[in-house]
Amino acid sequence: MQSFQPFTLSEHNTLGVPASCPQYFEPANLEEFKLAYAACQGNFYLLGEGSNTLFVDTDTPAIIRPRFLGKSTRDLGDYVLLTVSCGENWHQLVTYCVANGYYGIENLALIPGSVGAAPVQNIGAYGVELSDVVHAVSWFDFAQQKVIELEHSDCQFSYRESIFKNTLQSKGVITQVTFKLSKTFTAKLSYNGLNFEQDNVTAADVMQRVIEIRESKLPDPSKLPNAGSFFKNPIVEQAQYQALIAKYPHMPSYKMNDNTYKLAAGWLIEKAGLKGFRLDGVGVHEKQALVLINYDGMAGNKIVELATIVMNKVDDSFNILLEPEVRFVNHLGLTSMSECQ
Ligand SMILES: Cc1cc2nc3c(=O)[nH]c(=O)nc-3n(C[C@H](O)[C@H](O)[C@H](O)COP(=O)(O)OP(=O)(O)OC[C@H]3O[C@@H](n4cnc5c(N)ncnc54)[C@H](O)[C@@H]3O)c2cc1C
């Protein structure tokens, strides 16, 4: 197993935050994972590709980055069950599926990160969520020291949420994800930019268009370090929605059910006057206000300071408290934003 002590993490988080850990392990399988777990006495942060992680302090606990690789398929006639190890790269999986005629995740192209992290926040984009195609998740439970199979319904998926961020947080590791994918392509074109004719479009066309849209809208973390959407889109109740839409008739919104509406956090930040706002070496992106950029390789606490300004301004302007989508990690491990302020 690859292991280092100490280890610098600046190139292992897409926000480019300088941080280092006392011990770093890259187990290639469950047996190696158990050795790493024992070596750091259960006190570690589980890292994937670091595209949804903010290291708040310059020190972190030990880091375990599972590098389990491999895929296998089971044919079910019209469908295939594709089981993928947690260390595989998400976008490479999307291109593999499109090339092999396994359909359902093409709209999720170019989302950075590992397969193991994808169920944690139920990744989603362009009208598709991971939960649409998850069949089961293999979970190594630390207390029981055994792998448990979680069915789709056990995972408690909702918008950017799952059981892995809640009841099961820090209690185990996702070792594999099994997807149920169709062998027949049905395009999901509900997102505005995907204006194809349903009959003539291929999965490769949809994937390519998604890539083009993403590249035109989102800053590339290798050039402008960022973690994608820093905040979740807030969900408000009918009364608050009615008051806002009366004042801002062009406000983007999505009706969730009879009583709740999802609003666009980026629009709220922009309307609060913070698009392009800079604070020392960090700032709100000039084109997409939902993305915070670490322009000058600043430490994580500077990004917390910026995020706090954004949250306060949106709260003052709209009476809406934004919730970070990014996971916060301090010198002790996973924490919440409020504990860092
Ligand atoms: C430019 C950009 C665009 C993005 N666009 C989107 C988007 O469109 N939609 C979207 O949903 N997200 C998006 N994201 C966020 C990010 O890509 C996802 O959250 C992704 O799933 C994170 O994967 P990761 O491996 O980098 O996770 P990390 O940041 O390494 O970890 C994230 C969380 O998962 C946990 N974790 C990691 N591996 C495992 C495992 N094997 N078992 C259990 N827990 C684990 C970690 O402990 C942590 O809590 C974007 C990010 C960037 C930088």
Short mmCIF file of N, CA and C in Angstrom, two decimals, residues 1 25-40 42 44-47 63-68 86 140-142 145 171-175:
data_model
loop_
_atom_site.label_atom_id
_atom_site.label_comp_id
_atom_site.label_asym_id
_atom_site.label_seq_id
_atom_site.Cartn_x
_atom_site.Cartn_y
_atom_site.Cartn_z
N MET A 1 0.86 -1.20 0.00
CA MET A 1 0.00 0.00 0.00
C MET A 1 0.88 1.24 0.00
N PHE A 25 -2.65 7.36 3.43
CA PHE A 25 -2.69 5.96 2.97
C PHE A 25 -3.52 5.85 1.70
N GLU A 26 -3.07 5.03 0.77
CA GLU A 26 -3.86 4.75 -0.44
C GLU A 26 -4.09 3.24 -0.56
N PRO A 27 -5.01 2.70 0.23
CA PRO A 27 -5.26 1.26 0.15
C PRO A 27 -5.88 0.88 -1.20
N ALA A 28 -5.42 -0.25 -1.76
CA ALA A 28 -5.91 -0.69 -3.07
C ALA A 28 -7.06 -1.69 -2.92
N ASN A 29 -7.30 -2.14 -1.70
CA ASN A 29 -8.39 -3.10 -1.48
C ASN A 29 -8.80 -3.06 0.00
N LEU A 30 -9.80 -3.84 0.34
CA LEU A 30 -10.35 -3.77 1.70
C LEU A 30 -9.34 -4.23 2.76
N GLU A 31 -8.55 -5.23 2.42
CA GLU A 31 -7.56 -5.71 3.40
C GLU A 31 -6.58 -4.59 3.74
N GLU A 32 -6.11 -3.88 2.71
CA GLU A 32 -5.19 -2.77 2.95
C GLU A 32 -5.91 -1.64 3.70
N PHE A 33 -7.18 -1.45 3.39
CA PHE A 33 -7.94 -0.41 4.08
C PHE A 33 -7.97 -0.69 5.59
N LYS A 34 -8.18 -1.96 5.93
CA LYS A 34 -8.25 -2.33 7.36
C LYS A 34 -6.92 -2.04 8.04
N LEU A 35 -5.81 -2.26 7.33
CA LEU A 35 -4.49 -1.98 7.91
C LEU A 35 -4.33 -0.47 8.15
N ALA A 36 -4.75 0.32 7.15
CA ALA A 36 -4.65 1.78 7.29
C ALA A 36 -5.53 2.26 8.44
N TYR A 37 -6.72 1.71 8.52
CA TYR A 37 -7.68 2.07 9.58
C TYR A 37 -7.05 1.82 10.95
N ALA A 38 -6.40 0.66 11.09
CA ALA A 38 -5.78 0.31 12.37
C ALA A 38 -4.59 1.25 12.66
N ALA A 39 -3.84 1.57 11.59
CA ALA A 39 -2.63 2.40 11.79
C ALA A 39 -3.01 3.80 12.30
N CYS A 40 -4.13 4.34 11.87
CA CYS A 40 -4.50 5.67 12.37
C CYS A 40 -5.59 5.57 13.44
N GLY A 42 -8.52 4.66 13.68
CA GLY A 42 -9.88 5.12 13.38
C GLY A 42 -10.02 6.64 13.33
N PHE A 44 -9.33 9.53 11.13
CA PHE A 44 -8.87 9.93 9.79
C PHE A 44 -10.02 10.59 9.04
N TYR A 45 -9.66 11.22 7.92
CA TYR A 45 -10.67 11.71 6.98
C TYR A 45 -10.57 10.87 5.72
N LEU A 46 -11.73 10.48 5.21
CA LEU A 46 -11.82 9.67 4.01
C LEU A 46 -11.86 10.61 2.81
N LEU A 47 -10.84 10.55 1.97
CA LEU A 47 -10.76 11.48 0.83
C LEU A 47 -10.95 10.72 -0.48
N ILE A 63 -5.16 10.87 6.51
CA ILE A 63 -6.05 10.77 5.34
C ILE A 63 -5.98 9.35 4.79
N ILE A 64 -7.18 8.77 4.55
CA ILE A 64 -7.23 7.50 3.81
C ILE A 64 -7.95 7.76 2.49
N ARG A 65 -7.26 7.44 1.40
CA ARG A 65 -7.88 7.63 0.08
C ARG A 65 -8.01 6.25 -0.59
N PRO A 66 -9.20 5.65 -0.53
CA PRO A 66 -9.35 4.32 -1.11
C PRO A 66 -9.15 4.35 -2.62
N ARG A 67 -8.27 3.50 -3.10
CA ARG A 67 -7.98 3.43 -4.55
C ARG A 67 -8.43 2.10 -5.11
N PHE A 68 -9.56 1.58 -4.60
CA PHE A 68 -10.06 0.28 -5.10
C PHE A 68 -10.51 0.48 -6.55
N CYS A 86 -14.92 1.87 -5.65
CA CYS A 86 -15.03 3.27 -5.22
C CYS A 86 -13.92 4.18 -5.73
N PHE A 140 -18.58 -0.87 3.81
CA PHE A 140 -17.81 -1.54 4.86
C PHE A 140 -18.06 -0.78 6.16
N ASP A 141 -18.71 -1.45 7.09
CA ASP A 141 -19.12 -0.80 8.32
C ASP A 141 -18.00 -0.94 9.37
N PHE A 142 -17.52 0.20 9.90
CA PHE A 142 -16.37 0.15 10.80
C PHE A 142 -16.69 -0.61 12.10
N GLN A 145 -17.15 -4.24 11.21
CA GLN A 145 -16.00 -4.76 10.45
C GLN A 145 -16.44 -5.76 9.37
N LYS A 171 -19.01 6.50 9.58
CA LYS A 171 -19.17 5.18 10.21
C LYS A 171 -18.75 4.03 9.30
N GLY A 172 -18.30 4.36 8.08
CA GLY A 172 -17.91 3.29 7.17
C GLY A 172 -17.39 3.88 5.87
N VAL A 173 -17.16 3.00 4.92
CA VAL A 173 -16.66 3.45 3.61
C VAL A 173 -17.45 2.73 2.51
N ILE A 174 -17.79 3.48 1.48
CA ILE A 174 -18.44 2.89 0.31
C ILE A 174 -17.35 2.19 -0.49
N THR A 175 -17.48 0.88 -0.67
CA THR A 175 -16.43 0.14 -1.38
C THR A 175 -16.78 -0.04 -2.86
#
